[in-house]
Short mmCIF file of C-alpha atoms and ligand atoms in Angstrom, two decimals:
data_model
loop_
_atom_site.label_atom_id
_atom_site.label_comp_id
_atom_site.label_asym_id
_atom_site.label_seq_id
_atom_site.Cartn_x
_atom_site.Cartn_y
_atom_site.Cartn_z
CA MET Y 1 -27.31 -27.19 -50.59
CA ILE Y 2 -24.40 -26.97 -48.12
CA THR Y 3 -24.56 -23.98 -45.60
CA LEU Y 4 -21.05 -23.23 -43.98
CA ARG Y 5 -21.48 -22.18 -40.66
CA LYS Y 6 -19.89 -18.77 -39.68
CA PRO Y 7 -17.30 -18.62 -36.94
CA LYS Y 8 -18.40 -17.04 -33.86
CA VAL Y 9 -15.79 -14.73 -32.23
CA VAL Y 10 -16.42 -14.03 -28.78
CA ILE Y 11 -14.75 -10.93 -27.00
CA LEU Y 12 -14.48 -10.67 -23.12
CA GLY Y 13 -14.26 -7.31 -21.70
CA ALA Y 14 -15.14 -3.82 -23.10
CA GLY Y 15 -12.31 -1.86 -21.55
CA TYR Y 16 -9.89 -0.55 -23.76
CA GLY Y 17 -8.68 -3.51 -25.30
CA GLY Y 18 -11.98 -5.42 -26.12
CA LEU Y 19 -13.46 -2.66 -27.16
CA MET Y 20 -11.00 -1.66 -29.31
CA THR Y 21 -11.11 -5.20 -30.94
CA THR Y 22 -14.92 -4.67 -31.30
CA VAL Y 23 -15.09 -1.32 -33.17
CA ARG Y 24 -12.23 -2.54 -35.56
CA LEU Y 25 -13.52 -5.75 -36.45
CA GLN Y 26 -16.94 -4.72 -37.05
CA LYS Y 27 -15.60 -2.27 -39.47
CA MET Y 28 -13.74 -5.04 -41.32
CA ILE Y 29 -16.12 -8.23 -41.24
CA GLY Y 30 -19.31 -8.26 -43.09
CA VAL Y 31 -22.61 -9.86 -41.56
CA ASN Y 32 -22.07 -12.91 -43.24
CA GLU Y 33 -18.39 -13.59 -42.65
CA ALA Y 34 -18.61 -13.96 -38.63
CA ASP Y 35 -20.63 -13.75 -35.40
CA ILE Y 36 -19.25 -11.30 -32.91
CA VAL Y 37 -20.56 -11.46 -29.46
CA LEU Y 38 -19.16 -8.85 -26.85
CA VAL Y 39 -19.41 -9.97 -23.23
CA ASN Y 40 -18.85 -7.25 -20.33
CA LYS Y 41 -20.14 -7.40 -16.60
CA ASN Y 42 -21.95 -3.90 -16.89
CA ASP Y 43 -23.55 -2.23 -20.04
CA TYR Y 44 -21.04 0.17 -20.09
CA HIS Y 45 -17.39 0.89 -20.69
CA TYR Y 46 -15.41 3.21 -18.11
CA GLU Y 47 -12.24 5.11 -18.90
CA THR Y 48 -9.96 3.27 -16.19
CA THR Y 49 -7.41 5.91 -16.99
CA TRP Y 50 -9.81 8.57 -15.66
CA LEU Y 51 -10.42 6.82 -12.52
CA HIS Y 52 -8.21 8.66 -10.08
CA GLU Y 53 -10.50 11.42 -10.94
CA ALA Y 54 -13.91 9.97 -9.95
CA SER Y 55 -12.18 8.55 -6.98
CA ALA Y 56 -11.04 12.11 -5.74
CA GLY Y 57 -14.29 13.28 -6.49
CA THR Y 58 -12.74 15.91 -9.10
CA LEU Y 59 -14.90 13.94 -11.58
CA HIS Y 60 -18.39 12.76 -11.63
CA HIS Y 61 -18.55 9.27 -12.03
CA ASP Y 62 -20.63 9.14 -14.71
CA ARG Y 63 -18.15 11.43 -16.93
CA VAL Y 64 -15.97 8.37 -16.90
CA ARG Y 65 -18.25 5.84 -18.69
CA TYR Y 66 -20.73 5.34 -21.60
CA ASP Y 67 -22.92 2.94 -22.72
CA ILE Y 68 -21.30 0.15 -24.78
CA ARG Y 69 -24.43 -0.10 -27.19
CA ASP Y 70 -23.55 3.67 -28.30
CA VAL Y 71 -20.50 2.57 -29.86
CA ILE Y 72 -21.05 -0.84 -31.49
CA ASP Y 73 -22.92 -1.86 -34.80
CA ARG Y 74 -25.88 -3.62 -33.40
CA SER Y 75 -26.23 -5.18 -36.73
CA LYS Y 76 -23.00 -7.12 -36.66
CA VAL Y 77 -22.22 -7.40 -32.66
CA GLU Y 78 -24.36 -9.07 -30.22
CA PHE Y 79 -23.73 -7.36 -26.67
CA VAL Y 80 -24.33 -9.84 -23.52
CA GLU Y 81 -23.94 -8.20 -20.47
CA ASP Y 82 -22.71 -10.55 -18.10
CA THR Y 83 -19.63 -11.74 -16.04
CA ALA Y 84 -17.28 -14.24 -17.09
CA LEU Y 85 -16.27 -16.94 -14.45
CA GLU Y 86 -14.32 -19.06 -16.10
CA ILE Y 87 -12.85 -20.32 -19.77
CA ASN Y 88 -13.31 -23.95 -20.57
CA ARG Y 89 -10.62 -24.45 -23.27
CA GLU Y 90 -11.36 -28.25 -24.11
CA GLU Y 91 -15.00 -27.39 -25.08
CA LYS Y 92 -14.33 -23.92 -26.18
CA LYS Y 93 -16.70 -22.37 -23.86
CA VAL Y 94 -16.82 -19.65 -21.45
CA ILE Y 95 -19.04 -20.11 -18.22
CA LEU Y 96 -20.77 -17.05 -17.38
CA GLU Y 97 -22.59 -15.98 -14.54
CA LYS Y 98 -25.72 -16.54 -16.05
CA GLY Y 99 -25.25 -19.16 -18.76
CA GLU Y 100 -22.38 -20.09 -21.03
CA ILE Y 101 -21.10 -19.33 -24.55
CA SER Y 102 -19.33 -21.16 -27.43
CA TYR Y 103 -16.89 -19.95 -29.09
CA ASP Y 104 -14.45 -20.49 -32.48
CA TYR Y 105 -12.31 -17.52 -31.68
CA LEU Y 106 -11.88 -16.20 -28.15
CA VAL Y 107 -10.06 -12.50 -27.21
CA VAL Y 108 -9.42 -12.55 -23.38
CA ALA Y 109 -9.54 -8.54 -22.94
CA LEU Y 110 -10.72 -8.69 -18.90
CA GLY Y 111 -7.81 -5.73 -17.71
CA GLY Y 112 -6.63 -6.45 -14.32
CA GLU Y 113 -6.83 -6.56 -10.65
CA PRO Y 114 -4.50 -4.98 -7.73
CA GLU Y 115 -1.98 -6.65 -6.61
CA THR Y 116 -1.65 -6.73 -3.01
CA PHE Y 117 1.31 -8.98 -2.63
CA GLY Y 118 -0.31 -11.19 0.39
CA ILE Y 119 -0.15 -8.13 2.58
CA LYS Y 120 -2.39 -8.68 5.45
CA GLY Y 121 -5.58 -6.34 5.71
CA LEU Y 122 -5.26 -4.87 2.41
CA LYS Y 123 -8.16 -6.81 0.63
CA GLU Y 124 -10.25 -5.87 3.96
CA TYR Y 125 -9.32 -2.39 4.94
CA ALA Y 126 -7.97 -0.56 1.90
CA PHE Y 127 -9.60 1.24 -0.86
CA GLY Y 128 -8.84 0.23 -4.78
CA ILE Y 129 -9.00 2.65 -7.74
CA VAL Y 130 -10.24 -0.16 -10.00
CA ASN Y 131 -13.55 0.43 -11.33
CA VAL Y 132 -16.69 2.85 -11.19
CA ASN Y 133 -17.77 1.55 -8.12
CA SER Y 134 -14.79 1.39 -6.01
CA SER Y 135 -14.10 4.84 -6.91
CA ARG Y 136 -17.51 5.88 -5.94
CA GLN Y 137 -17.13 4.10 -2.83
CA LEU Y 138 -13.59 5.80 -1.77
CA ARG Y 139 -14.63 9.20 -3.16
CA GLU Y 140 -17.95 8.64 -0.76
CA HIS Y 141 -15.66 7.35 1.98
CA ILE Y 142 -13.52 10.26 2.17
CA GLU Y 143 -16.33 12.46 2.22
CA TYR Y 144 -18.00 10.44 4.97
CA GLN Y 145 -14.88 11.12 7.00
CA PHE Y 146 -14.70 15.02 6.73
CA ALA Y 147 -18.73 14.76 7.44
CA THR Y 148 -18.45 12.71 10.61
CA TYR Y 149 -15.28 14.69 11.82
CA ASN Y 150 -17.25 18.02 12.37
CA MET Y 151 -20.38 15.75 14.05
CA GLU Y 152 -18.21 14.10 16.73
CA GLU Y 153 -17.79 15.85 19.97
CA GLU Y 154 -14.32 14.16 20.65
CA LYS Y 155 -12.25 15.25 17.32
CA LYS Y 156 -10.07 12.01 15.90
CA ASP Y 157 -7.66 13.90 13.42
CA GLU Y 158 -6.71 10.29 12.05
CA ARG Y 159 -10.31 10.65 10.19
CA LEU Y 160 -8.79 13.33 8.20
CA ALA Y 161 -5.63 11.33 7.42
CA ILE Y 162 -5.44 9.68 3.86
CA VAL Y 163 -2.44 7.37 3.14
CA VAL Y 164 -1.87 6.48 -0.68
CA GLY Y 165 0.31 3.04 -1.03
CA GLY Y 166 2.57 3.12 -3.98
CA ALA Y 167 3.59 6.49 -5.84
CA GLY Y 168 3.52 4.71 -9.33
CA PHE Y 169 1.64 6.46 -11.92
CA THR Y 170 -1.85 5.62 -10.55
CA GLY Y 171 -0.85 6.97 -6.82
CA ILE Y 172 0.73 10.04 -8.31
CA GLU Y 173 -2.27 10.80 -10.16
CA PHE Y 174 -4.66 10.26 -7.60
CA LEU Y 175 -2.61 12.81 -5.01
CA GLY Y 176 -2.94 15.33 -7.99
CA GLU Y 177 -6.59 15.15 -7.80
CA LEU Y 178 -6.98 14.68 -4.24
CA THR Y 179 -4.73 17.66 -3.26
CA ASN Y 180 -7.33 19.68 -5.62
CA ARG Y 181 -10.44 18.37 -3.96
CA ILE Y 182 -9.06 18.53 -0.26
CA PRO Y 183 -9.50 22.42 0.17
CA GLU Y 184 -12.98 22.39 -1.44
CA LEU Y 185 -13.73 19.48 0.97
CA CYS Y 186 -12.70 21.92 4.05
CA HIS Y 187 -14.61 24.30 2.90
CA GLU Y 188 -17.87 22.26 1.96
CA TYR Y 189 -17.52 20.13 5.73
CA ASP Y 190 -16.29 23.25 7.83
CA VAL Y 191 -12.42 21.53 8.53
CA ASP Y 192 -9.48 23.22 9.06
CA PHE Y 193 -7.37 22.44 6.41
CA HIS Y 194 -4.09 22.03 8.41
CA LYS Y 195 -5.84 18.93 10.00
CA VAL Y 196 -5.76 17.30 6.81
CA LYS Y 197 -2.99 14.87 6.44
CA ILE Y 198 -1.75 13.21 3.16
CA ILE Y 199 0.68 10.49 3.11
CA CYS Y 200 2.42 8.44 0.11
CA VAL Y 201 4.06 5.49 1.24
CA GLU Y 202 6.48 4.10 -1.53
CA ALA Y 203 8.69 1.23 -1.32
CA ALA Y 204 11.41 2.05 -3.77
CA PRO Y 205 13.93 4.67 -3.11
CA THR Y 206 12.09 7.03 -5.49
CA VAL Y 207 8.58 8.32 -6.52
CA LEU Y 208 7.97 7.17 -10.06
CA PRO Y 209 10.30 4.68 -10.35
CA GLY Y 210 11.95 4.36 -13.72
CA PHE Y 211 10.78 7.60 -14.53
CA ASP Y 212 12.94 10.61 -15.64
CA PRO Y 213 14.62 11.92 -12.57
CA GLU Y 214 13.78 15.84 -13.32
CA LEU Y 215 10.21 15.48 -14.05
CA VAL Y 216 10.01 12.97 -11.12
CA GLN Y 217 11.60 16.32 -8.75
CA TYR Y 218 8.86 18.35 -10.07
CA ALA Y 219 6.02 16.22 -9.21
CA VAL Y 220 7.39 15.85 -5.90
CA SER Y 221 7.82 19.50 -5.12
CA GLN Y 222 4.66 20.27 -6.63
CA LEU Y 223 2.65 17.67 -4.66
CA GLU Y 224 4.63 18.70 -1.47
CA ARG Y 225 3.39 22.13 -2.03
CA LYS Y 226 0.31 21.26 -1.75
CA GLY Y 227 0.60 19.27 1.36
CA VAL Y 228 1.71 15.60 0.58
CA GLU Y 229 4.14 13.97 2.98
CA PHE Y 230 6.34 11.32 1.13
CA LEU Y 231 7.57 8.30 2.73
CA ILE Y 232 10.17 6.94 0.25
CA GLY Y 233 11.58 3.46 0.50
CA THR Y 234 9.23 2.67 3.08
CA ALA Y 235 6.98 -0.40 2.62
CA ILE Y 236 3.16 -0.94 3.59
CA LYS Y 237 3.39 -4.15 5.58
CA GLU Y 238 0.11 -4.51 7.10
CA CYS Y 239 -3.24 -2.66 6.91
CA THR Y 240 -5.88 -2.64 9.84
CA PRO Y 241 -9.09 -1.08 10.64
CA ASN Y 242 -7.18 2.07 11.69
CA GLY Y 243 -4.24 2.44 9.66
CA ILE Y 244 -1.06 1.08 8.25
CA LEU Y 245 2.06 -0.60 9.56
CA VAL Y 246 5.17 0.75 7.58
CA ALA Y 247 8.53 -0.17 7.90
CA LYS Y 248 11.84 1.42 6.43
CA GLY Y 249 14.32 -1.70 5.39
CA ASP Y 250 14.47 -3.97 8.85
CA GLU Y 251 13.28 -1.69 10.85
CA GLU Y 252 10.72 -2.89 13.26
CA PRO Y 253 7.03 -1.77 11.51
CA ARG Y 254 5.45 1.33 12.97
CA GLU Y 255 1.68 2.24 12.96
CA ILE Y 256 0.13 5.44 10.77
CA LYS Y 257 -3.11 5.91 12.01
CA ALA Y 258 -5.44 6.90 8.97
CA GLY Y 259 -9.33 6.85 8.27
CA THR Y 260 -8.43 6.10 4.37
CA VAL Y 261 -6.07 3.85 2.58
CA VAL Y 262 -5.69 3.95 -0.44
CA TRP Y 263 -3.67 1.05 -2.19
CA ALA Y 264 -2.70 2.12 -5.60
CA ALA Y 265 0.53 -0.25 -6.16
CA GLY Y 266 0.17 -2.40 -8.87
CA VAL Y 267 -1.63 -4.70 -10.89
CA ARG Y 268 -1.92 -8.28 -11.92
CA GLY Y 269 -3.92 -10.14 -14.44
CA ASN Y 270 -7.84 -10.97 -14.09
CA SER Y 271 -8.19 -13.88 -11.86
CA ILE Y 272 -10.06 -15.86 -14.57
CA ILE Y 273 -6.65 -16.43 -16.15
CA GLU Y 274 -5.25 -18.59 -13.58
CA LYS Y 275 -8.62 -20.17 -12.74
CA SER Y 276 -9.13 -21.12 -16.07
CA GLY Y 277 -5.17 -23.29 -16.01
CA PHE Y 278 -3.57 -20.71 -18.46
CA GLU Y 279 0.32 -20.65 -17.20
CA ALA Y 280 0.69 -17.18 -16.18
CA MET Y 281 2.89 -14.78 -14.00
CA ARG Y 282 1.38 -12.40 -11.88
CA GLY Y 283 -2.04 -13.41 -13.47
CA ARG Y 284 -1.19 -12.41 -16.85
CA VAL Y 285 -0.30 -14.64 -19.88
CA LYS Y 286 3.04 -14.17 -21.95
CA VAL Y 287 1.51 -14.29 -25.26
CA GLU Y 288 3.16 -14.80 -28.69
CA LYS Y 289 3.79 -12.44 -31.02
CA ASN Y 290 0.66 -12.32 -32.80
CA LEU Y 291 -0.74 -11.97 -29.57
CA ARG Y 292 -2.49 -15.61 -29.16
CA ALA Y 293 -1.70 -17.78 -25.61
CA PRO Y 294 0.74 -20.26 -26.39
CA GLY Y 295 -0.62 -23.48 -27.58
CA HIS Y 296 -3.96 -21.85 -28.43
CA ASP Y 297 -4.62 -20.94 -31.90
CA ASP Y 298 -8.26 -19.88 -30.96
CA ILE Y 299 -7.48 -17.66 -28.21
CA PHE Y 300 -6.00 -14.15 -27.99
CA ILE Y 301 -5.32 -12.44 -24.55
CA ILE Y 302 -4.67 -8.52 -24.45
CA GLY Y 303 -4.27 -5.89 -22.48
CA ASP Y 304 -3.57 -5.82 -18.46
CA SER Y 305 -4.22 -9.99 -18.58
CA SER Y 306 -1.51 -10.50 -21.17
CA LEU Y 307 2.28 -9.85 -20.91
CA PHE Y 308 4.36 -8.81 -23.75
CA ILE Y 309 8.08 -8.66 -23.59
CA ASN Y 310 10.25 -5.57 -24.82
CA GLU Y 311 12.82 -7.35 -26.30
CA GLU Y 312 15.23 -4.29 -26.23
CA ILE Y 313 15.43 -4.61 -22.20
CA ASN Y 314 13.95 -8.40 -22.05
CA ARG Y 315 11.20 -7.14 -19.55
CA PRO Y 316 7.30 -6.63 -20.20
CA TYR Y 317 6.15 -3.60 -21.17
CA PRO Y 318 4.00 -1.93 -18.63
CA PRO Y 319 0.40 -3.09 -18.80
CA THR Y 320 -1.22 0.15 -20.29
CA ALA Y 321 -4.36 1.74 -22.26
CA GLN Y 322 -2.05 2.89 -24.83
CA ILE Y 323 -0.62 -0.71 -25.38
CA ALA Y 324 -4.14 -2.38 -24.78
CA MET Y 325 -5.57 -0.20 -27.32
CA GLN Y 326 -2.87 -0.85 -29.93
CA GLN Y 327 -3.36 -4.49 -29.02
CA GLY Y 328 -6.90 -4.54 -29.72
CA GLU Y 329 -6.41 -2.96 -33.49
CA LEU Y 330 -4.13 -5.71 -34.33
CA CYS Y 331 -6.04 -8.41 -32.53
CA ALA Y 332 -9.04 -7.14 -35.03
CA ARG Y 333 -6.98 -7.32 -37.98
CA ASN Y 334 -5.58 -11.21 -37.12
CA LEU Y 335 -9.23 -12.21 -36.17
CA ALA Y 336 -10.33 -10.91 -39.73
CA ALA Y 337 -7.41 -12.97 -41.14
CA LEU Y 338 -8.13 -16.26 -39.40
CA ILE Y 339 -11.92 -15.48 -40.41
CA ARG Y 340 -11.12 -15.49 -43.94
CA GLU Y 341 -8.63 -18.49 -43.39
CA LYS Y 342 -5.05 -16.90 -43.86
CA LYS Y 343 -2.61 -18.48 -42.37
CA GLU Y 344 -0.06 -15.48 -41.78
CA LEU Y 345 -0.97 -13.15 -38.92
CA GLU Y 346 0.77 -10.11 -38.12
CA GLU Y 347 3.03 -9.79 -35.12
CA PHE Y 348 2.51 -7.06 -32.18
CA LYS Y 349 4.87 -4.12 -32.61
CA PRO Y 350 4.05 -1.64 -29.89
CA ASP Y 351 4.28 2.21 -30.91
CA ILE Y 352 5.23 4.00 -27.65
CA LYS Y 353 4.20 7.48 -28.08
CA GLY Y 354 5.44 8.83 -24.57
CA THR Y 355 3.77 8.98 -21.04
CA VAL Y 356 1.83 11.70 -19.24
CA CYS Y 357 1.08 11.42 -15.53
CA SER Y 358 -1.26 14.25 -14.65
CA LEU Y 359 -1.09 16.36 -11.30
CA GLY Y 360 -4.60 17.41 -11.18
CA GLU Y 361 -6.61 19.27 -13.85
CA ASP Y 362 -4.26 21.91 -14.30
CA ASP Y 363 -0.93 20.20 -14.05
CA ALA Y 364 1.37 17.49 -15.51
CA ILE Y 365 4.52 15.84 -16.39
CA GLY Y 366 5.41 14.03 -19.17
CA VAL Y 367 7.80 12.97 -22.15
CA VAL Y 368 6.11 12.82 -25.57
CA TYR Y 369 7.80 12.07 -28.84
CA GLY Y 370 11.06 12.18 -26.53
CA LYS Y 371 10.00 15.89 -25.53
CA LYS Y 372 9.73 16.62 -21.65
CA LEU Y 373 6.77 18.62 -20.91
CA THR Y 374 5.68 19.90 -17.29
CA GLY Y 375 2.73 22.29 -16.24
CA THR Y 376 0.03 23.38 -18.41
CA LYS Y 377 1.59 22.32 -21.77
CA ALA Y 378 1.74 18.64 -20.32
CA SER Y 379 -1.93 19.09 -18.66
CA PHE Y 380 -2.82 20.14 -22.47
CA MET Y 381 -1.23 17.09 -23.66
CA LYS Y 382 -2.73 15.02 -21.32
CA LYS Y 383 -6.49 16.04 -22.45
CA VAL Y 384 -5.60 15.83 -26.11
CA ILE Y 385 -4.60 12.00 -25.00
CA ASP Y 386 -7.70 11.43 -23.34
CA ASN Y 387 -9.90 12.60 -26.04
CA ARG Y 388 -7.74 10.66 -28.58
CA SER Y 389 -8.64 7.47 -26.92
CA LEU Y 390 -12.59 8.32 -27.02
CA PHE Y 391 -12.24 9.48 -30.72
CA MET Y 392 -10.30 5.79 -31.57
CA ILE Y 393 -13.52 3.99 -30.15
CA GLY Y 394 -16.57 6.04 -30.86
CA GLY Y 395 -15.01 9.03 -33.17
CA VAL Y 396 -16.19 12.83 -32.98
CA PRO Y 397 -19.71 11.79 -31.48
CA LEU Y 398 -18.25 10.19 -28.63
CA VAL Y 399 -15.63 13.09 -28.10
CA MET Y 400 -17.97 15.81 -28.25
CA LYS Y 401 -20.23 13.58 -25.69
CA LYS Y 402 -17.22 12.78 -22.99
CA GLY Y 403 -14.55 14.85 -24.08
CA LYS Y 404 -12.20 17.32 -21.84
CA PHE Y 405 -12.29 20.88 -23.16
CA LYS Y 406 -11.26 22.57 -20.58
CA PHE Y 407 -8.11 23.09 -21.64
CA PHE Y 408 -6.67 26.17 -19.25
P1 LIG A 1 -9.71 -2.41 -18.97
O1 LIG A 1 -9.94 -1.21 -19.52
O2 LIG A 1 -9.73 -2.28 -17.55
O3 LIG A 1 -11.45 -3.29 -19.35
C1 LIG A 1 -11.37 -4.42 -18.60
C2 LIG A 1 -13.07 -4.45 -19.02
O4 LIG A 1 -13.49 -5.78 -18.54
C3 LIG A 1 -13.79 -3.72 -18.11
O5 LIG A 1 -14.83 -3.07 -18.75
C4 LIG A 1 -14.38 -4.58 -17.02
O6 LIG A 1 -15.61 -4.19 -16.42
C5 LIG A 1 -14.82 -6.20 -17.82
N1 LIG A 1 -14.28 -7.19 -16.67
C6 LIG A 1 -13.51 -7.52 -15.80
N2 LIG A 1 -13.87 -8.62 -15.38
C7 LIG A 1 -14.98 -9.06 -15.84
C8 LIG A 1 -15.78 -10.56 -15.75
N3 LIG A 1 -15.24 -11.32 -15.55
N4 LIG A 1 -16.43 -10.56 -17.08
C9 LIG A 1 -16.83 -9.51 -17.79
N5 LIG A 1 -16.60 -8.40 -17.75
C10 LIG A 1 -15.19 -8.30 -16.83
N6 LIG A 1 -2.88 3.74 -19.24
C11 LIG A 1 -2.21 4.26 -20.03
O7 LIG A 1 -1.96 4.27 -21.32
N7 LIG A 1 -2.06 6.08 -19.88
C12 LIG A 1 -2.91 6.61 -18.84
O8 LIG A 1 -2.83 7.62 -18.74
C13 LIG A 1 -3.18 5.59 -17.92
N8 LIG A 1 -3.95 5.93 -16.67
C14 LIG A 1 -4.66 5.20 -15.72
C15 LIG A 1 -4.70 5.89 -14.52
C16 LIG A 1 -5.38 5.07 -13.65
C17 LIG A 1 -6.28 5.46 -12.52
C18 LIG A 1 -5.45 3.65 -13.79
C19 LIG A 1 -5.99 2.67 -12.71
C20 LIG A 1 -4.87 3.05 -14.62
C21 LIG A 1 -4.31 3.62 -15.80
N9 LIG A 1 -3.56 3.31 -16.83
C22 LIG A 1 -3.00 4.04 -18.02
C23 LIG A 1 -3.51 1.90 -17.09
C24 LIG A 1 -4.86 1.49 -17.89
O9 LIG A 1 -5.93 1.84 -17.48
C25 LIG A 1 -4.77 -0.13 -18.22
O10 LIG A 1 -3.29 -0.55 -18.69
C26 LIG A 1 -6.01 -0.57 -19.31
O11 LIG A 1 -7.08 0.04 -18.89
C27 LIG A 1 -6.07 -2.17 -19.62
O12 LIG A 1 -6.76 -2.08 -20.63
P2 LIG A 1 -7.80 -3.76 -20.76
O13 LIG A 1 -8.62 -3.54 -22.09
O14 LIG A 1 -6.73 -4.49 -20.50
O15 LIG A 1 -8.76 -3.54 -19.22
P1 LIG A 2 3.20 0.36 -10.77
O1 LIG A 2 3.22 -1.28 -10.38
O2 LIG A 2 3.51 1.34 -11.98
O3 LIG A 2 3.33 1.24 -9.51
C1 LIG A 2 3.36 0.73 -8.11
C2 LIG A 2 4.06 1.35 -7.03
O4 LIG A 2 3.73 0.54 -5.79
C3 LIG A 2 5.84 0.97 -7.36
O5 LIG A 2 6.49 2.35 -7.31
C4 LIG A 2 6.11 -0.07 -6.04
O6 LIG A 2 7.45 0.12 -5.73
C5 LIG A 2 5.00 0.55 -5.03
N1 LIG A 2 4.88 -0.51 -3.91
C6 LIG A 2 4.46 -1.71 -3.86
N2 LIG A 2 4.83 -2.74 -2.91
C7 LIG A 2 4.47 -1.77 -2.02
C8 LIG A 2 4.44 -1.73 -0.57
N3 LIG A 2 3.92 -2.71 0.12
N4 LIG A 2 4.53 -0.44 0.04
C9 LIG A 2 4.70 0.92 -0.32
N5 LIG A 2 4.79 0.85 -1.89
C10 LIG A 2 4.88 -0.60 -2.67
O7 LIG A 2 1.27 0.43 -10.44
P2 LIG A 2 0.34 1.77 -10.74
O8 LIG A 2 0.85 2.75 -10.72
O9 LIG A 2 -0.70 1.19 -10.29
O10 LIG A 2 0.41 1.62 -12.55
C11 LIG A 2 -0.14 0.26 -13.10
C12 LIG A 2 0.03 0.43 -14.47
O11 LIG A 2 -0.81 1.46 -14.93
C13 LIG A 2 1.31 0.55 -14.93
O12 LIG A 2 1.75 0.16 -16.11
C14 LIG A 2 1.40 2.11 -15.20
O13 LIG A 2 2.30 2.50 -15.96
C15 LIG A 2 -0.08 2.26 -15.48
N6 LIG A 2 -0.84 3.70 -15.38
C16 LIG A 2 0.03 4.79 -16.35
C17 LIG A 2 -0.78 6.04 -16.09
C18 LIG A 2 -0.33 7.12 -17.13
O14 LIG A 2 0.29 6.73 -18.12
N7 LIG A 2 -0.48 8.27 -16.59
C19 LIG A 2 -1.26 6.31 -14.91
C20 LIG A 2 -1.55 5.41 -14.21
C21 LIG A 2 -1.26 4.17 -14.28
#
């Protein structure tokens, strides 16, 4: 009797792309058709899109994460809690911190990392909004600065200065939460609100470059009203233990003293991509239309570590959860096709429904299906989007457990 070996699918990363691939594939594939292994460095998934809330302290970090085992079908998917270090494409295996794992088909969904553009001091002294632990560290650092300020005999006002580098969506969403949190912190730690400084430094000539100018104006005036000072057309040149050096154009850099510097000025692909020898641009692999890495019929790369070109403008789509989840859905269908030895794979066609940028719990801006929204309507829509992403992965039970229901 001949027993055919089942193909082994290894999915690296249980973020939006990897988890979506897993939950869709487990529904499509029977136990006898393939072995599915999901590898993630923690036993929980976190909602990256909510990390600005955990970072500011407006949402507890446990609210942004949930147990991966709660959403996978353990009769079909083996979960391995480990950190991937490198992909050996020739030997079709992944080197993990605690061992190695071979694959027939591999999905790389390891997300992105902060892009520091080689700017001196950022890695050492700036905080990032990257994962649950970095968010906790940032939140606790800000609280520590407030607590320490009061205990010092000689008051150092710069302790209460917070600089946010980058006025992209991450920077703006963090500022929205932070401006809601600061009055609470002032109350909790007996600090005069007027002593606190929040400065946002943006290199481009505008906040949220490329977004609707009317909505950008709304966001800027709302945040300015809550105390944010914007330095536009100004780049961070260096980060030091005492703050940052900034410059406008060719001007001499000047120092801004700050007890907290947050770097929110862009992402690049996971460093494993370059370490494993893939051809990449800022750590992201320009994938084929069926989401496979060029020259690799057995490797899919999705989410922030991939680069997919929008042919209408001949530029990459921005790395978003919206895209990562849609890629996960397609990746599962294409894996199922390969497992069933079908030759034709589907091509990825992003369906961009819009973009909503929150400005705190009760305010937002957005364009949804071409319609502009501001204020509570936009904020309502943001929570619908947040709940929808839970629903897509874990259905109604996950929405009931982790969803956002405080709509107004
Ligand atoms: P991720 O969701 O980041 O998941 C990567 C997973 O891989 C994680 O579980 C991580 O632990 C794991 N991992 C990483 N390295 C390893 C390793 N070496 N070994 C094992 N596991 C590893 N996009 C939107 O569309 N809408 C939004 O509103 C939005 N808001 C955002 C708000 C913030 C504050 C930020 C930072 C981003 C936001 N984004 C938003 C962008 C979005 O979060 C990302 O594009 C999305 O998370 C990418 O999904 P992914 O699956 O590629 O990676
Ligand atoms: P981004 O690349 O979108 O924005 C980074 C900003 O930092 C840019 O405006 C850039 O000009 C600025 N910058 C770069 N170098 C600088 C320097 N030296 N000094 C000062 N400013 C500098 O990055 P992001 O905001 O982290 O977003 C990453 C991805 O996640 C994007 O694709 C974004 O669309 C997505 N995202 C989406 C949402 C949402 O939809 N609500 C929220 C957050 C992030």
